[in-house]
Every structure is written in C-alpha cells, then in structure tokens.
mmCIF file with all atom_site columns, C-alpha atoms and ligand atoms in Angstrom:
data_model
loop_
_atom_site.group_PDB
_atom_site.id
_atom_site.type_symbol
_atom_site.label_atom_id
_atom_site.label_alt_id
_atom_site.label_comp_id
_atom_site.label_asym_id
_atom_site.label_entity_id
_atom_site.label_seq_id
_atom_site.pdbx_PDB_ins_code
_atom_site.Cartn_x
_atom_site.Cartn_y
_atom_site.Cartn_z
_atom_site.occupancy
_atom_site.B_iso_or_equiv
_atom_site.pdbx_formal_charge
_atom_site.auth_seq_id
_atom_site.auth_comp_id
_atom_site.auth_asym_id
_atom_site.auth_atom_id
_atom_site.pdbx_PDB_model_num
ATOM   1   C  CA  . SER D 1 1   ? 103.721 103.463 111.606 1.00 88.00 ? 1   SER D CA  1
ATOM   2   C  CA  . LEU D 1 2   ? 104.522 100.278 109.743 1.00 90.00 ? 2   LEU D CA  1
ATOM   3   C  CA  . ILE D 1 3   ? 106.152 102.410 107.038 1.00 94.00 ? 3   ILE D CA  1
ATOM   4   C  CA  . ASP D 1 4   ? 108.539 103.870 109.658 1.00 95.00 ? 4   ASP D CA  1
ATOM   5   C  CA  . ARG D 1 5   ? 109.434 100.313 110.592 1.00 95.00 ? 5   ARG D CA  1
ATOM   6   C  CA  . GLY D 1 6   ? 110.489 99.546  107.049 1.00 95.00 ? 6   GLY D CA  1
ATOM   7   C  CA  . VAL D 1 7   ? 107.372 97.978  105.554 1.00 96.00 ? 7   VAL D CA  1
ATOM   8   C  CA  . HIS D 1 8   ? 107.548 98.259  101.761 1.00 96.00 ? 8   HIS D CA  1
ATOM   9   C  CA  . TYR D 1 9   ? 104.266 96.812  100.576 1.00 95.00 ? 9   TYR D CA  1
ATOM   10  C  CA  . ALA D 1 10  ? 100.845 95.695  101.729 1.00 94.00 ? 10  ALA D CA  1
ATOM   11  C  CA  . TRP D 1 11  ? 98.185  93.379  100.310 1.00 92.00 ? 11  TRP D CA  1
ATOM   12  C  CA  . TYR D 1 12  ? 94.529  94.331  100.331 1.00 88.00 ? 12  TYR D CA  1
ATOM   13  C  CA  . HIS D 1 13  ? 92.107  91.451  100.373 1.00 89.00 ? 13  HIS D CA  1
ATOM   14  C  CA  . THR D 1 14  ? 88.447  91.574  101.247 1.00 92.00 ? 14  THR D CA  1
ATOM   15  C  CA  . TYR D 1 15  ? 86.496  88.951  103.145 1.00 95.00 ? 15  TYR D CA  1
ATOM   16  C  CA  . ARG D 1 16  ? 84.684  86.342  101.082 1.00 96.00 ? 16  ARG D CA  1
ATOM   17  C  CA  . PRO D 1 17  ? 81.735  84.873  103.006 1.00 96.00 ? 17  PRO D CA  1
ATOM   18  C  CA  . VAL D 1 18  ? 82.365  81.207  102.184 1.00 96.00 ? 18  VAL D CA  1
ATOM   19  C  CA  . GLY D 1 19  ? 83.218  78.027  104.064 1.00 95.00 ? 19  GLY D CA  1
ATOM   20  C  CA  . PRO D 1 20  ? 81.563  76.167  106.924 1.00 95.00 ? 20  PRO D CA  1
ATOM   21  C  CA  . GLN D 1 21  ? 80.792  79.308  108.923 1.00 95.00 ? 21  GLN D CA  1
ATOM   22  C  CA  . ILE D 1 22  ? 79.534  82.039  106.649 1.00 96.00 ? 22  ILE D CA  1
ATOM   23  C  CA  . HIS D 1 23  ? 79.320  85.522  108.138 1.00 96.00 ? 23  HIS D CA  1
ATOM   24  C  CA  . GLU D 1 24  ? 77.402  87.576  105.594 1.00 94.00 ? 24  GLU D CA  1
ATOM   25  C  CA  . GLU D 1 25  ? 77.346  90.530  107.965 1.00 95.00 ? 25  GLU D CA  1
ATOM   26  C  CA  . LEU D 1 26  ? 81.131  90.891  107.632 1.00 96.00 ? 26  LEU D CA  1
ATOM   27  C  CA  . ALA D 1 27  ? 81.133  91.019  103.826 1.00 96.00 ? 27  ALA D CA  1
ATOM   28  C  CA  . LEU D 1 28  ? 81.323  94.341  102.011 1.00 96.00 ? 28  LEU D CA  1
ATOM   29  C  CA  . THR D 1 29  ? 78.203  95.966  100.644 1.00 96.00 ? 29  THR D CA  1
ATOM   30  C  CA  . PRO D 1 30  ? 78.540  97.497  97.137  1.00 95.00 ? 30  PRO D CA  1
ATOM   31  C  CA  . ALA D 1 31  ? 79.057  100.962 98.673  1.00 95.00 ? 31  ALA D CA  1
ATOM   32  C  CA  . GLN D 1 32  ? 81.738  99.616  101.022 1.00 96.00 ? 32  GLN D CA  1
ATOM   33  C  CA  . ALA D 1 33  ? 83.500  97.794  98.166  1.00 95.00 ? 33  ALA D CA  1
ATOM   34  C  CA  . ARG D 1 34  ? 83.614  101.099 96.310  1.00 96.00 ? 34  ARG D CA  1
ATOM   35  C  CA  . ARG D 1 35  ? 85.029  102.912 99.336  1.00 96.00 ? 35  ARG D CA  1
ATOM   36  C  CA  . VAL D 1 36  ? 87.765  100.307 99.722  1.00 96.00 ? 36  VAL D CA  1
ATOM   37  C  CA  . ARG D 1 37  ? 88.682  100.670 96.062  1.00 97.00 ? 37  ARG D CA  1
ATOM   38  C  CA  . GLN D 1 38  ? 88.781  104.462 96.434  1.00 97.00 ? 38  GLN D CA  1
ATOM   39  C  CA  . PHE D 1 39  ? 90.934  104.149 99.550  1.00 97.00 ? 39  PHE D CA  1
ATOM   40  C  CA  . VAL D 1 40  ? 93.468  101.908 97.812  1.00 97.00 ? 40  VAL D CA  1
ATOM   41  C  CA  . VAL D 1 41  ? 93.679  104.228 94.797  1.00 98.00 ? 41  VAL D CA  1
ATOM   42  C  CA  . ASP D 1 42  ? 94.104  107.278 97.036  1.00 98.00 ? 42  ASP D CA  1
ATOM   43  C  CA  . MET D 1 43  ? 96.735  105.687 99.277  1.00 97.00 ? 43  MET D CA  1
ATOM   44  C  CA  . ARG D 1 44  ? 98.736  104.587 96.256  1.00 97.00 ? 44  ARG D CA  1
ATOM   45  C  CA  . VAL D 1 45  ? 99.464  108.211 95.445  1.00 97.00 ? 45  VAL D CA  1
ATOM   46  C  CA  . LYS D 1 46  ? 99.809  109.338 99.039  1.00 97.00 ? 46  LYS D CA  1
ATOM   47  C  CA  . LEU D 1 47  ? 101.971 106.770 100.822 1.00 96.00 ? 47  LEU D CA  1
ATOM   48  C  CA  . PRO D 1 48  ? 105.528 105.561 100.137 1.00 95.00 ? 48  PRO D CA  1
ATOM   49  C  CA  . LEU D 1 49  ? 104.169 102.016 100.142 1.00 95.00 ? 49  LEU D CA  1
ATOM   50  C  CA  . GLY D 1 50  ? 103.406 99.505  97.417  1.00 95.00 ? 50  GLY D CA  1
ATOM   51  C  CA  . ILE D 1 51  ? 99.761  98.486  97.730  1.00 95.00 ? 51  ILE D CA  1
ATOM   52  C  CA  . ILE D 1 52  ? 98.614  95.322  96.017  1.00 92.00 ? 52  ILE D CA  1
ATOM   53  C  CA  . ASP D 1 53  ? 95.002  94.435  95.372  1.00 89.00 ? 53  ASP D CA  1
ATOM   54  C  CA  . ALA D 1 54  ? 93.631  91.755  93.147  1.00 91.00 ? 54  ALA D CA  1
ATOM   55  C  CA  . TYR D 1 55  ? 90.343  92.950  91.758  1.00 96.00 ? 55  TYR D CA  1
ATOM   56  C  CA  . TYR D 1 56  ? 90.706  95.892  89.354  1.00 97.00 ? 56  TYR D CA  1
ATOM   57  C  CA  . ASP D 1 57  ? 92.636  96.854  86.248  1.00 97.00 ? 57  ASP D CA  1
ATOM   58  C  CA  . GLY D 1 58  ? 94.254  100.264 85.742  1.00 97.00 ? 58  GLY D CA  1
ATOM   59  C  CA  . GLU D 1 59  ? 90.993  101.752 84.483  1.00 96.00 ? 59  GLU D CA  1
ATOM   60  C  CA  . GLY D 1 60  ? 89.160  100.530 87.552  1.00 97.00 ? 60  GLY D CA  1
ATOM   61  C  CA  . ARG D 1 61  ? 87.248  97.765  85.789  1.00 97.00 ? 61  ARG D CA  1
ATOM   62  C  CA  . ALA D 1 62  ? 86.691  94.740  87.956  1.00 98.00 ? 62  ALA D CA  1
ATOM   63  C  CA  . LEU D 1 63  ? 88.338  91.452  87.112  1.00 98.00 ? 63  LEU D CA  1
ATOM   64  C  CA  . CYS D 1 64  ? 88.691  88.020  88.634  1.00 98.00 ? 64  CYS D CA  1
ATOM   65  C  CA  . PRO D 1 65  ? 92.265  86.709  88.839  1.00 97.00 ? 65  PRO D CA  1
ATOM   66  C  CA  . MET D 1 66  ? 91.020  83.161  88.203  1.00 98.00 ? 66  MET D CA  1
ATOM   67  C  CA  . ALA D 1 67  ? 88.836  84.017  85.186  1.00 98.00 ? 67  ALA D CA  1
ATOM   68  C  CA  . THR D 1 68  ? 91.610  86.057  83.586  1.00 98.00 ? 68  THR D CA  1
ATOM   69  C  CA  . GLY D 1 69  ? 94.118  83.242  84.097  1.00 96.00 ? 69  GLY D CA  1
ATOM   70  C  CA  . ILE D 1 70  ? 96.331  85.415  86.274  1.00 96.00 ? 70  ILE D CA  1
ATOM   71  C  CA  . SER D 1 71  ? 96.215  82.875  89.071  1.00 96.00 ? 71  SER D CA  1
ATOM   72  C  CA  . HIS D 1 72  ? 94.975  79.468  90.135  1.00 97.00 ? 72  HIS D CA  1
ATOM   73  C  CA  . HIS D 1 73  ? 95.644  77.699  93.404  1.00 98.00 ? 73  HIS D CA  1
ATOM   74  C  CA  . ILE D 1 74  ? 97.545  74.610  94.462  1.00 97.00 ? 74  ILE D CA  1
ATOM   75  C  CA  . SER D 1 75  ? 96.434  73.097  97.759  1.00 96.00 ? 75  SER D CA  1
ATOM   76  C  CA  . PRO D 1 76  ? 98.877  71.708  100.363 1.00 95.00 ? 76  PRO D CA  1
ATOM   77  C  CA  . THR D 1 77  ? 98.206  68.215  98.972  1.00 95.00 ? 77  THR D CA  1
ATOM   78  C  CA  . GLY D 1 78  ? 98.885  69.288  95.385  1.00 96.00 ? 78  GLY D CA  1
ATOM   79  C  CA  . SER D 1 79  ? 95.312  69.607  94.119  1.00 97.00 ? 79  SER D CA  1
ATOM   80  C  CA  . VAL D 1 80  ? 95.010  72.205  91.377  1.00 98.00 ? 80  VAL D CA  1
ATOM   81  C  CA  . GLU D 1 81  ? 92.014  74.381  92.193  1.00 98.00 ? 81  GLU D CA  1
ATOM   82  C  CA  . PRO D 1 82  ? 90.540  77.290  90.234  1.00 98.00 ? 82  PRO D CA  1
ATOM   83  C  CA  . CYS D 1 83  ? 91.232  79.657  93.159  1.00 97.00 ? 83  CYS D CA  1
ATOM   84  C  CA  . PRO D 1 84  ? 91.816  79.495  96.932  1.00 95.00 ? 84  PRO D CA  1
ATOM   85  C  CA  . ILE D 1 85  ? 88.135  79.602  97.820  1.00 96.00 ? 85  ILE D CA  1
ATOM   86  C  CA  . LEU D 1 86  ? 87.107  77.174  95.078  1.00 97.00 ? 86  LEU D CA  1
ATOM   87  C  CA  . GLN D 1 87  ? 88.139  73.958  96.744  1.00 97.00 ? 87  GLN D CA  1
ATOM   88  C  CA  . PHE D 1 88  ? 87.386  71.514  93.970  1.00 98.00 ? 88  PHE D CA  1
ATOM   89  C  CA  . ALA D 1 89  ? 89.882  69.827  91.659  1.00 98.00 ? 89  ALA D CA  1
ATOM   90  C  CA  . THR D 1 90  ? 90.130  67.209  88.953  1.00 98.00 ? 90  THR D CA  1
ATOM   91  C  CA  . GLU D 1 91  ? 93.929  67.044  88.881  1.00 98.00 ? 91  GLU D CA  1
ATOM   92  C  CA  . ASN D 1 92  ? 96.940  66.943  91.141  1.00 97.00 ? 92  ASN D CA  1
ATOM   93  C  CA  . ILE D 1 93  ? 100.156 68.778  90.422  1.00 96.00 ? 93  ILE D CA  1
ATOM   94  C  CA  . ARG D 1 94  ? 101.969 65.421  90.442  1.00 95.00 ? 94  ARG D CA  1
ATOM   95  C  CA  . ASP D 1 95  ? 99.886  64.092  87.530  1.00 94.00 ? 95  ASP D CA  1
ATOM   96  C  CA  . ARG D 1 96  ? 101.416 66.006  84.630  1.00 94.00 ? 96  ARG D CA  1
ATOM   97  C  CA  . GLY D 1 97  ? 103.264 68.960  86.071  1.00 93.00 ? 97  GLY D CA  1
ATOM   98  C  CA  . ILE D 1 98  ? 102.349 72.557  86.655  1.00 93.00 ? 98  ILE D CA  1
ATOM   99  C  CA  . TYR D 1 99  ? 102.609 73.999  83.135  1.00 95.00 ? 99  TYR D CA  1
ATOM   100 C  CA  . ASP D 1 100 ? 100.562 71.324  81.370  1.00 96.00 ? 100 ASP D CA  1
ATOM   101 C  CA  . THR D 1 101 ? 97.943  71.309  84.103  1.00 96.00 ? 101 THR D CA  1
ATOM   102 C  CA  . LEU D 1 102 ? 97.440  75.060  84.077  1.00 96.00 ? 102 LEU D CA  1
ATOM   103 C  CA  . THR D 1 103 ? 97.367  75.347  80.295  1.00 95.00 ? 103 THR D CA  1
ATOM   104 C  CA  . GLN D 1 104 ? 95.506  72.150  79.365  1.00 97.00 ? 104 GLN D CA  1
ATOM   105 C  CA  . SER D 1 105 ? 93.078  71.377  82.179  1.00 97.00 ? 105 SER D CA  1
ATOM   106 C  CA  . GLN D 1 106 ? 89.516  71.335  80.803  1.00 98.00 ? 106 GLN D CA  1
ATOM   107 C  CA  . PHE D 1 107 ? 88.206  71.848  84.313  1.00 98.00 ? 107 PHE D CA  1
ATOM   108 C  CA  . LEU D 1 108 ? 90.183  75.074  84.833  1.00 98.00 ? 108 LEU D CA  1
ATOM   109 C  CA  . LYS D 1 109 ? 89.378  76.258  81.295  1.00 98.00 ? 109 LYS D CA  1
ATOM   110 C  CA  . ASP D 1 110 ? 85.671  75.716  81.838  1.00 98.00 ? 110 ASP D CA  1
ATOM   111 C  CA  . PHE D 1 111 ? 85.826  77.619  85.119  1.00 98.00 ? 111 PHE D CA  1
ATOM   112 C  CA  . ARG D 1 112 ? 87.686  80.536  83.518  1.00 98.00 ? 112 ARG D CA  1
ATOM   113 C  CA  . GLU D 1 113 ? 85.378  80.760  80.514  1.00 98.00 ? 113 GLU D CA  1
ATOM   114 C  CA  . THR D 1 114 ? 82.095  80.262  82.367  1.00 98.00 ? 114 THR D CA  1
ATOM   115 C  CA  . SER D 1 115 ? 83.084  82.851  84.924  1.00 98.00 ? 115 SER D CA  1
ATOM   116 C  CA  . ALA D 1 116 ? 84.131  85.347  82.244  1.00 98.00 ? 116 ALA D CA  1
ATOM   117 C  CA  . ARG D 1 117 ? 80.774  84.939  80.462  1.00 98.00 ? 117 ARG D CA  1
ATOM   118 C  CA  . HIS D 1 118 ? 78.750  85.711  83.580  1.00 98.00 ? 118 HIS D CA  1
ATOM   119 C  CA  . THR D 1 119 ? 80.600  88.272  85.662  1.00 98.00 ? 119 THR D CA  1
ATOM   120 C  CA  . ARG D 1 120 ? 83.594  90.568  85.884  1.00 98.00 ? 120 ARG D CA  1
ATOM   121 C  CA  . GLY D 1 121 ? 83.430  89.957  89.619  1.00 98.00 ? 121 GLY D CA  1
ATOM   122 C  CA  . CYS D 1 122 ? 83.540  86.804  91.698  1.00 98.00 ? 122 CYS D CA  1
ATOM   123 C  CA  . ILE D 1 123 ? 81.663  83.749  90.426  1.00 98.00 ? 123 ILE D CA  1
ATOM   124 C  CA  . VAL D 1 124 ? 81.675  82.202  93.895  1.00 98.00 ? 124 VAL D CA  1
ATOM   125 C  CA  . LEU D 1 125 ? 79.895  85.115  95.530  1.00 98.00 ? 125 LEU D CA  1
ATOM   126 C  CA  . GLU D 1 126 ? 77.604  86.008  92.653  1.00 97.00 ? 126 GLU D CA  1
ATOM   127 C  CA  . ARG D 1 127 ? 76.835  82.615  91.122  1.00 98.00 ? 127 ARG D CA  1
ATOM   128 C  CA  . PRO D 1 128 ? 77.391  79.714  93.525  1.00 98.00 ? 128 PRO D CA  1
ATOM   129 C  CA  . ASP D 1 129 ? 74.890  77.777  91.378  1.00 98.00 ? 129 ASP D CA  1
ATOM   130 C  CA  . LEU D 1 130 ? 77.387  77.827  88.487  1.00 98.00 ? 130 LEU D CA  1
ATOM   131 C  CA  . VAL D 1 131 ? 80.181  76.632  90.776  1.00 98.00 ? 131 VAL D CA  1
ATOM   132 C  CA  . LYS D 1 132 ? 78.069  73.637  91.780  1.00 98.00 ? 132 LYS D CA  1
ATOM   133 C  CA  . GLU D 1 133 ? 77.178  72.952  88.150  1.00 98.00 ? 133 GLU D CA  1
ATOM   134 C  CA  . LEU D 1 134 ? 80.807  73.012  86.997  1.00 98.00 ? 134 LEU D CA  1
ATOM   135 C  CA  . ALA D 1 135 ? 82.061  70.883  89.881  1.00 98.00 ? 135 ALA D CA  1
ATOM   136 C  CA  . GLU D 1 136 ? 79.396  68.269  89.129  1.00 98.00 ? 136 GLU D CA  1
ATOM   137 C  CA  . LYS D 1 137 ? 79.899  68.415  85.370  1.00 98.00 ? 137 LYS D CA  1
ATOM   138 C  CA  . HIS D 1 138 ? 83.601  67.607  85.750  1.00 98.00 ? 138 HIS D CA  1
ATOM   139 C  CA  . GLY D 1 139 ? 83.210  65.163  88.627  1.00 98.00 ? 139 GLY D CA  1
ATOM   140 C  CA  . ALA D 1 140 ? 85.591  67.328  90.657  1.00 98.00 ? 140 ALA D CA  1
ATOM   141 C  CA  . LYS D 1 141 ? 86.829  66.141  94.009  1.00 98.00 ? 141 LYS D CA  1
ATOM   142 C  CA  . ASP D 1 142 ? 86.231  68.066  97.205  1.00 98.00 ? 142 ASP D CA  1
ATOM   143 C  CA  . THR D 1 143 ? 89.727  69.121  98.263  1.00 97.00 ? 143 THR D CA  1
ATOM   144 C  CA  . THR D 1 144 ? 88.812  70.290  101.763 1.00 95.00 ? 144 THR D CA  1
ATOM   145 C  CA  . LEU D 1 145 ? 89.852  68.248  104.797 1.00 93.00 ? 145 LEU D CA  1
ATOM   146 C  CA  . ARG D 1 146 ? 86.333  68.707  106.153 1.00 95.00 ? 146 ARG D CA  1
ATOM   147 C  CA  . GLN D 1 147 ? 84.790  67.219  102.973 1.00 96.00 ? 147 GLN D CA  1
ATOM   148 C  CA  . SER D 1 148 ? 81.871  69.614  102.977 1.00 97.00 ? 148 SER D CA  1
ATOM   149 C  CA  . ALA D 1 149 ? 82.673  71.904  100.034 1.00 97.00 ? 149 ALA D CA  1
ATOM   150 C  CA  . MET D 1 150 ? 79.526  71.094  98.064  1.00 97.00 ? 150 MET D CA  1
ATOM   151 C  CA  . ALA D 1 151 ? 77.226  71.551  101.045 1.00 97.00 ? 151 ALA D CA  1
ATOM   152 C  CA  . GLU D 1 152 ? 78.914  74.893  101.730 1.00 97.00 ? 152 GLU D CA  1
ATOM   153 C  CA  . ILE D 1 153 ? 78.413  76.067  98.155  1.00 97.00 ? 153 ILE D CA  1
ATOM   154 C  CA  . GLU D 1 154 ? 74.771  74.945  98.244  1.00 97.00 ? 154 GLU D CA  1
ATOM   155 C  CA  . SER D 1 155 ? 74.193  76.937  101.433 1.00 96.00 ? 155 SER D CA  1
ATOM   156 C  CA  . MET D 1 156 ? 75.398  80.220  99.916  1.00 97.00 ? 156 MET D CA  1
ATOM   157 C  CA  . THR D 1 157 ? 73.169  83.156  99.091  1.00 96.00 ? 157 THR D CA  1
ATOM   158 C  CA  . PRO D 1 158 ? 74.243  84.980  95.903  1.00 97.00 ? 158 PRO D CA  1
ATOM   159 C  CA  . ARG D 1 159 ? 75.599  88.445  96.710  1.00 96.00 ? 159 ARG D CA  1
ATOM   160 C  CA  . ASN D 1 160 ? 77.624  91.326  95.293  1.00 96.00 ? 160 ASN D CA  1
ATOM   161 C  CA  . SER D 1 161 ? 81.354  91.134  94.776  1.00 96.00 ? 161 SER D CA  1
ATOM   162 C  CA  . GLN D 1 162 ? 83.972  93.568  93.450  1.00 96.00 ? 162 GLN D CA  1
ATOM   163 C  CA  . TRP D 1 163 ? 82.058  94.224  90.188  1.00 97.00 ? 163 TRP D CA  1
ATOM   164 C  CA  . LEU D 1 164 ? 80.836  97.813  90.457  1.00 94.00 ? 164 LEU D CA  1
ATOM   165 C  CA  . PRO D 1 165 ? 78.082  99.336  88.311  1.00 93.00 ? 165 PRO D CA  1
ATOM   166 C  CA  . THR D 1 166 ? 79.117  100.711 84.912  1.00 92.00 ? 166 THR D CA  1
ATOM   167 C  CA  . GLY D 1 167 ? 80.231  104.306 85.294  1.00 93.00 ? 167 GLY D CA  1
ATOM   168 C  CA  . GLU D 1 168 ? 81.402  103.781 88.882  1.00 94.00 ? 168 GLU D CA  1
ATOM   169 C  CA  . GLU D 1 169 ? 84.851  102.469 87.961  1.00 96.00 ? 169 GLU D CA  1
ATOM   170 C  CA  . ILE D 1 170 ? 87.666  104.168 89.870  1.00 97.00 ? 170 ILE D CA  1
ATOM   171 C  CA  . PRO D 1 171 ? 90.792  104.392 87.674  1.00 98.00 ? 171 PRO D CA  1
ATOM   172 C  CA  . GLU D 1 172 ? 94.282  104.423 89.128  1.00 98.00 ? 172 GLU D CA  1
ATOM   173 C  CA  . LYS D 1 173 ? 95.575  107.930 89.847  1.00 98.00 ? 173 LYS D CA  1
ATOM   174 C  CA  . HIS D 1 174 ? 99.197  106.901 90.121  1.00 97.00 ? 174 HIS D CA  1
ATOM   175 C  CA  . PRO D 1 175 ? 100.755 106.710 86.628  1.00 96.00 ? 175 PRO D CA  1
ATOM   176 C  CA  . VAL D 1 176 ? 103.069 103.846 87.536  1.00 96.00 ? 176 VAL D CA  1
ATOM   177 C  CA  . TYR D 1 177 ? 100.204 101.632 88.698  1.00 96.00 ? 177 TYR D CA  1
ATOM   178 C  CA  . ARG D 1 178 ? 98.224  102.528 85.596  1.00 96.00 ? 178 ARG D CA  1
ATOM   179 C  CA  . TRP D 1 179 ? 101.121 101.707 83.323  1.00 96.00 ? 179 TRP D CA  1
ATOM   180 C  CA  . ALA D 1 180 ? 102.088 98.516  85.168  1.00 95.00 ? 180 ALA D CA  1
ATOM   181 C  CA  . LYS D 1 181 ? 98.528  97.220  85.175  1.00 96.00 ? 181 LYS D CA  1
ATOM   182 C  CA  . ARG D 1 182 ? 98.200  97.781  81.438  1.00 95.00 ? 182 ARG D CA  1
ATOM   183 C  CA  . ILE D 1 183 ? 101.067 95.348  80.983  1.00 95.00 ? 183 ILE D CA  1
ATOM   184 C  CA  . TRP D 1 184 ? 100.790 92.851  83.826  1.00 94.00 ? 184 TRP D CA  1
ATOM   185 C  CA  . PHE D 1 185 ? 97.402  93.099  85.470  1.00 95.00 ? 185 PHE D CA  1
ATOM   186 C  CA  . ASN D 1 186 ? 94.408  93.514  83.223  1.00 96.00 ? 186 ASN D CA  1
ATOM   187 C  CA  . ASP D 1 187 ? 91.628  91.322  81.860  1.00 97.00 ? 187 ASP D CA  1
ATOM   188 C  CA  . PHE D 1 188 ? 93.684  90.142  78.861  1.00 97.00 ? 188 PHE D CA  1
ATOM   189 C  CA  . GLY D 1 189 ? 90.526  90.279  76.731  1.00 97.00 ? 189 GLY D CA  1
ATOM   190 C  CA  . VAL D 1 190 ? 88.696  87.426  78.468  1.00 98.00 ? 190 VAL D CA  1
ATOM   191 C  CA  . TYR D 1 191 ? 85.454  89.345  78.929  1.00 98.00 ? 191 TYR D CA  1
ATOM   192 C  CA  . GLN D 1 192 ? 84.512  89.725  75.274  1.00 97.00 ? 192 GLN D CA  1
ATOM   193 C  CA  . HIS D 1 193 ? 81.587  87.284  75.676  1.00 97.00 ? 193 HIS D CA  1
ATOM   194 C  CA  . LEU D 1 194 ? 80.404  88.730  78.969  1.00 97.00 ? 194 LEU D CA  1
ATOM   195 C  CA  . ASP D 1 195 ? 76.647  88.900  79.510  1.00 95.00 ? 195 ASP D CA  1
ATOM   196 C  CA  . ALA D 1 196 ? 76.395  92.662  79.995  1.00 88.00 ? 196 ALA D CA  1
ATOM   197 C  CA  . SER D 1 197 ? 72.867  92.363  81.399  1.00 92.00 ? 197 SER D CA  1
ATOM   198 C  CA  . ALA D 1 198 ? 74.373  90.738  84.505  1.00 93.00 ? 198 ALA D CA  1
ATOM   199 C  CA  . ALA D 1 199 ? 76.166  93.965  85.434  1.00 93.00 ? 199 ALA D CA  1
ATOM   200 C  CA  . PRO D 1 200 ? 75.207  95.390  88.824  1.00 94.00 ? 200 PRO D CA  1
ATOM   201 C  CA  . LYS D 1 201 ? 72.925  98.394  88.713  1.00 89.00 ? 201 LYS D CA  1
ATOM   202 C  CA  . SER D 1 202 ? 73.844  101.696 90.261  1.00 84.00 ? 202 SER D CA  1
ATOM   203 C  CA  . LYS D 1 203 ? 71.846  102.501 93.392  1.00 74.00 ? 203 LYS D CA  1
ATOM   204 C  CA  . SER D 1 204 ? 73.247  105.975 94.009  1.00 58.00 ? 204 SER D CA  1
ATOM   205 C  CA  . PRO D 1 205 ? 73.746  108.655 91.353  1.00 49.00 ? 205 PRO D CA  1
ATOM   206 C  CA  . GLU D 1 206 ? 76.376  110.308 93.547  1.00 48.00 ? 206 GLU D CA  1
ATOM   207 C  CA  . PRO D 1 207 ? 79.879  108.830 93.590  1.00 49.00 ? 207 PRO D CA  1
ATOM   208 C  CA  . ALA D 1 208 ? 80.946  107.754 97.090  1.00 47.00 ? 208 ALA D CA  1
ATOM   209 C  CA  . SER D 1 209 ? 83.495  110.014 98.740  1.00 45.00 ? 209 SER D CA  1
ATOM   210 C  CA  . ALA D 1 210 ? 87.004  108.859 99.528  1.00 42.00 ? 210 ALA D CA  1
ATOM   211 C  CA  . ALA D 1 211 ? 87.371  106.784 102.677 1.00 40.00 ? 211 ALA D CA  1
HETATM 212 S  S1  . LIG S 2 .   ? 86.514  83.416  91.856  1.00 89.95 ? 1   LIG S S1  1
HETATM 213 FE FE1 . LIG S 2 .   ? 86.324  85.062  93.378  1.00 89.95 ? 1   LIG S FE1 1
HETATM 214 S  S2  . LIG S 2 .   ? 87.740  84.523  95.031  1.00 89.95 ? 1   LIG S S2  1
HETATM 215 FE FE2 . LIG S 2 .   ? 88.300  83.295  93.224  1.00 89.95 ? 1   LIG S FE2 1
HETATM 216 S  S3  . LIG S 2 .   ? 89.899  84.487  92.166  1.00 89.95 ? 1   LIG S S3  1
HETATM 217 FE FE3 . LIG S 2 .   ? 87.931  85.073  91.256  1.00 89.95 ? 1   LIG S FE3 1
HETATM 218 S  S4  . LIG S 2 .   ? 87.275  86.891  92.401  1.00 89.95 ? 1   LIG S S4  1
HETATM 219 FE FE4 . LIG S 2 .   ? 88.870  85.870  93.625  1.00 89.95 ? 1   LIG S FE4 1
#
C-alpha cells in the first residue's frame, strides 16, 4: 500500500462540475457526499495516515474555505481569485501585496459574506446566479486563458454540494482531528447571518452506512 511506501498524508477533494466541459454525471449526489464524509472520518481513526479534507469542521458541519476566509487563490498570473474554481478577479497580487489584498479587497469580502449568507456549502455549485451577480457588480475580470468564465457560469445547473441536511452531520471520531479543527479549521463564526431556509432537506430518515 501507499502507507507501506512511506506516504504520510492524503488530500481528499471531490469533483466540482465546472469549466468548459461540465460532467454532471461525475459529481457526487447528496448520499454519495455523505458516504465520502463517513469514509474520511472512519479512515482517520483506522489508518496511520493524515487525511486532509476541506469541507467540514470537527462537528461535521459543512463549511466553505473561501467563505470562512481560510483560503483564497492566486492564479499563475497573479490574479487574486475567491477560490480555484472562481476564476474572476479585480486585483493582482502585484498591486498592493498579498496581505492588504486578502484583508481589504471589497470583491473578496463581498464573495465571502454573500456566500456565508446563502449556504454552508459551495456557492458555485448551489448558486451560480450569485457568482454571476457578484462578478458583474464588481466588474471582475475573467482570469481564464480561454476567456469563457462567464459563459461557463451561465451554463451551470444549480446542484447540491457538501452541505448536508441538518441532523446528518458526521462529527470527527478521532480526538486529535476534533481538537485541531476547533482551533484551526472551523467556520470562525461567519455563518451567523445564514439563511437557514436554504438548508438541504433530508431525503432519507436512515443515516447512510459507512463506505
Ligand atoms: S466556493 Fe466551492 S469550490 Fe470554492 S472554496 Fe468554497 S466550497 Fe470550495
């Protein structure tokens, strides 16, 4: 196994159906997203391997790394984008440096706050209409080489993301992950103005079994 070969950690990312060739059929359904979360939580206690994922706090509540301010993205040309799949920007890292851009950009702030008001999941997958609105409001530049970011956003069909129905959260079992996430990886209080009515509804009363 990879662990026998000395692998110490692994990243878990899930496919986002975005870009010029969208493959909806490869994206996770809500039940599959839950199974992946359960798998990661289970493997964290079972394997001698650090497993990193980006979508849940220690209590299993969904979060968006962009909305919480945990991360933004800098493109190869220096454009400062809300996140890797949000390829719009109003500033370049060369304009006023990384710290001032990340802490003072109205564009990034608006993206964080709008996202946090509407979903604990992914604004791109759930609300592409809001992405278009924000990009237009700020006159953001398309930072893709193909120059088709807006057309791609307009072609998207809203779908589920990592936000699971209330009551279906899967908390960390491993105490170290739980403790570490309380300090370094949680929502930092950004969801206090969240529209709770936007929460996904549970389709199955039975919790999904471990993958
Ligand atoms: S907007 Fe979506 S893809 Fe971007 S950081 Fe948030 S959850 Fe991830």
